[in-house]
mmCIF file of C-alpha atoms in Angstrom:
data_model
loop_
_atom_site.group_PDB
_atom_site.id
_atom_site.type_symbol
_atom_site.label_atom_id
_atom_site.label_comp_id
_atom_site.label_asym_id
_atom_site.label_seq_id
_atom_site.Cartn_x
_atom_site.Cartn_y
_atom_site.Cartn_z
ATOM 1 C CA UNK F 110 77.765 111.118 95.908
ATOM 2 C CA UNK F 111 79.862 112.813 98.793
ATOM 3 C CA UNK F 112 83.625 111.372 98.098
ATOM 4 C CA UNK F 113 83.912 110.143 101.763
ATOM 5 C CA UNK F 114 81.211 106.834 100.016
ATOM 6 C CA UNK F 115 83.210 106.473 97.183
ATOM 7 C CA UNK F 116 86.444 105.926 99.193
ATOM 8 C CA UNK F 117 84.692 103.987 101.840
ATOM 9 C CA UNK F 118 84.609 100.081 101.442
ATOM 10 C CA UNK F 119 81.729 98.489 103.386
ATOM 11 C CA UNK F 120 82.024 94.672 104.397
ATOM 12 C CA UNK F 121 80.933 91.871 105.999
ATOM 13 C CA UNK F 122 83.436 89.513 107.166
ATOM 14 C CA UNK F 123 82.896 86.645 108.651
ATOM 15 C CA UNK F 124 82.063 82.922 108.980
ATOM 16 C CA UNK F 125 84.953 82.306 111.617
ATOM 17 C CA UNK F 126 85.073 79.746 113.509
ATOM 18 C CA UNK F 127 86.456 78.992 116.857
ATOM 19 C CA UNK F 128 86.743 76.039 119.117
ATOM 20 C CA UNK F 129 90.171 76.717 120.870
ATOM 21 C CA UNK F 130 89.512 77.154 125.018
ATOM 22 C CA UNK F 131 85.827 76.893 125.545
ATOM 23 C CA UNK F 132 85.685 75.265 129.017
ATOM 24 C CA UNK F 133 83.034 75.435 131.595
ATOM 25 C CA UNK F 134 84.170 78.026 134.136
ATOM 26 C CA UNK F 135 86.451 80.096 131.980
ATOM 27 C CA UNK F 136 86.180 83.041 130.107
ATOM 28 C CA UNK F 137 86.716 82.660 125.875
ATOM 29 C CA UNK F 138 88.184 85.911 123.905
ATOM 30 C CA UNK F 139 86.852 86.269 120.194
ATOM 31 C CA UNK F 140 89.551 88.870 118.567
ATOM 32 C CA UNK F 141 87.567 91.312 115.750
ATOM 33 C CA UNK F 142 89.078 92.276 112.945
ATOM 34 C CA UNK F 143 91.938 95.512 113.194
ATOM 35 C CA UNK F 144 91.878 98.613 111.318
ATOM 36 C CA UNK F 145 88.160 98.730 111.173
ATOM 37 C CA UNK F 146 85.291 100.576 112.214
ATOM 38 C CA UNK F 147 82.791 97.941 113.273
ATOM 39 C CA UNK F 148 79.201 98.579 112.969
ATOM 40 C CA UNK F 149 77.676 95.244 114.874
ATOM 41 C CA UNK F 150 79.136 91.429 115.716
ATOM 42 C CA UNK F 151 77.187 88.717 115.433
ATOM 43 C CA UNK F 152 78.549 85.634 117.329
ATOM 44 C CA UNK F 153 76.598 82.259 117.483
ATOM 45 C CA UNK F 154 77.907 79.738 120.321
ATOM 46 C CA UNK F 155 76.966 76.261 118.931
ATOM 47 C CA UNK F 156 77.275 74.863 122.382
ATOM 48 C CA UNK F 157 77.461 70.979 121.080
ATOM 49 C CA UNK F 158 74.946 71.331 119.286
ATOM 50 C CA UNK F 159 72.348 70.956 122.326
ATOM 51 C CA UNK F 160 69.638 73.825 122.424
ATOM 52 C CA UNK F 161 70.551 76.094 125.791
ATOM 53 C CA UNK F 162 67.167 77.801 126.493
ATOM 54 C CA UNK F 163 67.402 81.114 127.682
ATOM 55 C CA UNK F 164 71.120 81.386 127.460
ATOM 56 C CA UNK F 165 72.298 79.861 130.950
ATOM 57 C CA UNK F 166 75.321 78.863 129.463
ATOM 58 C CA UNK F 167 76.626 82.177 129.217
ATOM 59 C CA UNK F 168 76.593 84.365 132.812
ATOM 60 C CA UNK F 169 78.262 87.310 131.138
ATOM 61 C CA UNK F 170 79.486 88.883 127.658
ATOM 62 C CA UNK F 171 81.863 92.030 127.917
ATOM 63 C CA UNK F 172 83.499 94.166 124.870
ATOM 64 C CA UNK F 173 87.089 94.900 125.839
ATOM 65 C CA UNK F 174 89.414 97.209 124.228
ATOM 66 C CA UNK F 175 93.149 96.842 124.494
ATOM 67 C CA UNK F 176 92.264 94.009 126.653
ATOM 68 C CA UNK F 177 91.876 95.929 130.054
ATOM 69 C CA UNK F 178 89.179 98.388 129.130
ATOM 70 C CA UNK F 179 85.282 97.429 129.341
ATOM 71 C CA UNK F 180 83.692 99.117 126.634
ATOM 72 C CA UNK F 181 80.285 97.177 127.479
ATOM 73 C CA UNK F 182 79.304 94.319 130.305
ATOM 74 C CA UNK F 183 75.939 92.816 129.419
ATOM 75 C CA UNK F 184 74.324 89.666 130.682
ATOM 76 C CA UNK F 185 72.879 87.782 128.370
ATOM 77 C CA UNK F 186 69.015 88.560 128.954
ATOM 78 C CA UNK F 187 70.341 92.158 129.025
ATOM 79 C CA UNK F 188 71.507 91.296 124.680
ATOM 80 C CA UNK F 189 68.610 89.408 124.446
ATOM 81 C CA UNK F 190 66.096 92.190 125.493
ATOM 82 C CA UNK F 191 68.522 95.129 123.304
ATOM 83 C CA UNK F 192 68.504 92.515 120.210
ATOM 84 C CA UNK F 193 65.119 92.621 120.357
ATOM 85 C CA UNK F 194 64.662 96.333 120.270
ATOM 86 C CA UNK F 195 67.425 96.457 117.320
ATOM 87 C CA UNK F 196 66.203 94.058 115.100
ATOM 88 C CA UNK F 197 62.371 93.607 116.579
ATOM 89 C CA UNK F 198 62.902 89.955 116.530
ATOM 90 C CA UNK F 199 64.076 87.369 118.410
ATOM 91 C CA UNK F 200 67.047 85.491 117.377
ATOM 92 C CA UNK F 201 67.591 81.935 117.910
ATOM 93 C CA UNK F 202 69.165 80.902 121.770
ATOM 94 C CA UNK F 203 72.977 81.151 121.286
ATOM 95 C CA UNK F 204 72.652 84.020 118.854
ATOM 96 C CA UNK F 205 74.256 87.073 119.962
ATOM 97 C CA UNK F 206 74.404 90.318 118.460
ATOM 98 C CA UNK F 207 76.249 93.406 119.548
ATOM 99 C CA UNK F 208 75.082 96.667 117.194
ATOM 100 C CA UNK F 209 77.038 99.623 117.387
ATOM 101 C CA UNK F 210 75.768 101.754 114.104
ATOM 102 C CA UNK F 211 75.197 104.789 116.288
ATOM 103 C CA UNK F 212 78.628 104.726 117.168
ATOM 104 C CA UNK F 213 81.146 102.482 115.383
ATOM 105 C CA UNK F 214 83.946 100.806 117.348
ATOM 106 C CA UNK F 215 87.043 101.841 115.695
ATOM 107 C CA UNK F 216 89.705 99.215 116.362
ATOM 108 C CA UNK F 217 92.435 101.535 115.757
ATOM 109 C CA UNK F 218 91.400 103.502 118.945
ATOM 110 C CA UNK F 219 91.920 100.822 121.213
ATOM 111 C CA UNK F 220 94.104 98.423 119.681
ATOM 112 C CA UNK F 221 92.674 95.027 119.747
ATOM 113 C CA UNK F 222 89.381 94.609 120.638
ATOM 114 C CA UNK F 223 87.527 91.611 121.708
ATOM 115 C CA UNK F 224 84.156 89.962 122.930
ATOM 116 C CA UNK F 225 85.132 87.908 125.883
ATOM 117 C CA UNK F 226 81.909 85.532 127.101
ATOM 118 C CA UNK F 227 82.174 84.165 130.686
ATOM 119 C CA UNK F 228 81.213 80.112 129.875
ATOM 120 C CA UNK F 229 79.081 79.054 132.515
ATOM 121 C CA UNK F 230 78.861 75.204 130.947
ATOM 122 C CA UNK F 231 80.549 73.373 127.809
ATOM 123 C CA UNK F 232 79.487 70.241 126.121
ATOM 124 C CA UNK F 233 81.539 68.411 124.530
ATOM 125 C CA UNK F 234 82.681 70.027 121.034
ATOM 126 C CA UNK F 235 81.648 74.039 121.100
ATOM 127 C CA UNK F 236 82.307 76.486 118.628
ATOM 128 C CA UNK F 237 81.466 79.912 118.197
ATOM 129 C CA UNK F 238 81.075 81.244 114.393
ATOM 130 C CA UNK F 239 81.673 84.977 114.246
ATOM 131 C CA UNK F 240 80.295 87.575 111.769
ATOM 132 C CA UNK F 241 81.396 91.635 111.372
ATOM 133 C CA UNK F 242 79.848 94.401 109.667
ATOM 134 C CA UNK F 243 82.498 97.030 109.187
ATOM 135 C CA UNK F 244 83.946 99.821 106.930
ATOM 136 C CA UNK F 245 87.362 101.180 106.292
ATOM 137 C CA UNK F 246 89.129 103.621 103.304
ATOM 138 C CA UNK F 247 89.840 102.145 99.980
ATOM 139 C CA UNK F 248 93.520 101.846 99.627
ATOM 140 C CA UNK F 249 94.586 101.774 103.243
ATOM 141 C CA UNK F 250 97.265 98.611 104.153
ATOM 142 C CA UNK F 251 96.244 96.233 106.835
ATOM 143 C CA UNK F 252 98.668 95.145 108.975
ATOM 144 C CA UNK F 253 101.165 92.325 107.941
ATOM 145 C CA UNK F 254 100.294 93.549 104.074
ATOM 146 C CA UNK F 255 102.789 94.801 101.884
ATOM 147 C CA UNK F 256 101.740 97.315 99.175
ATOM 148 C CA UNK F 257 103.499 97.010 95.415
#
């Protein structure tokens, strides 16, 4: 086994949840994780729990880096269509996920990266729950952790 596998950890972190800011009209910022290279998201935006068909209440989910940079702009039936081609399924309405195997996002390129989804309508109590595939080197610090 090369050494690069033995020294690479390989997770899947997730399970957040988020209902801070999601109001009809705005935009809502989910932060991934730093110091990774991420291989896919999955987000799932529990809308109040009422079934959205067809995702109309999301017009637009973009992948920022460093919070000024666009690294994709998809509309939902854009995400809907590529999950489908990734995964040959279809996932559940409010199910979105964002696969980037071919080329990992490395967080430490652009700083902080987000998914920001343009909220076309809210119902009362939404949450998003938010799931990351990633890897990193054994042994390297995170930020805000002290080693010894």
């Amino acid at each position: 086994v090369p050494m690069i596998d033995l020294s690479t950890i390989y997770a899947i972190e997730g399970n957040y949840q988020d209902a801070s800011n999601i109001v009809t009209g705005q935009a809502k910022y989910l932060n991934w994780p730093n110091n990774r290279a991420i291989m896919s998201a999955l987000h799932i935006f529990n809308n109040g729990g009422t079934p959205v068909a067809n995702e109309v209440d999301v017009s637009k989910i973009t992948l920022l880096g460093n919070s000024n940079t666009n690294i994709r702009e998809m509309s939902p039936r854009y995400l809907r269509n590529q999950m489908r081609s990734l995964l040959g399924a279809d996932l559940p309405s409010g199910v979105y996920f964002i696969g980037s195997r071919a080329q990992p996002i490395t967080t430490q390129l652009y700083g902080n990266v987000q998914t920001k989804f343009d909220i076309v309508s809210a119902n009362p109590n939404p949450y998003f729950v938010s799931q990351y595939e990633s890897t990193y080197l054994a042994g390297t610090p995170l930020p805000g952790v002290i080693q010894g």
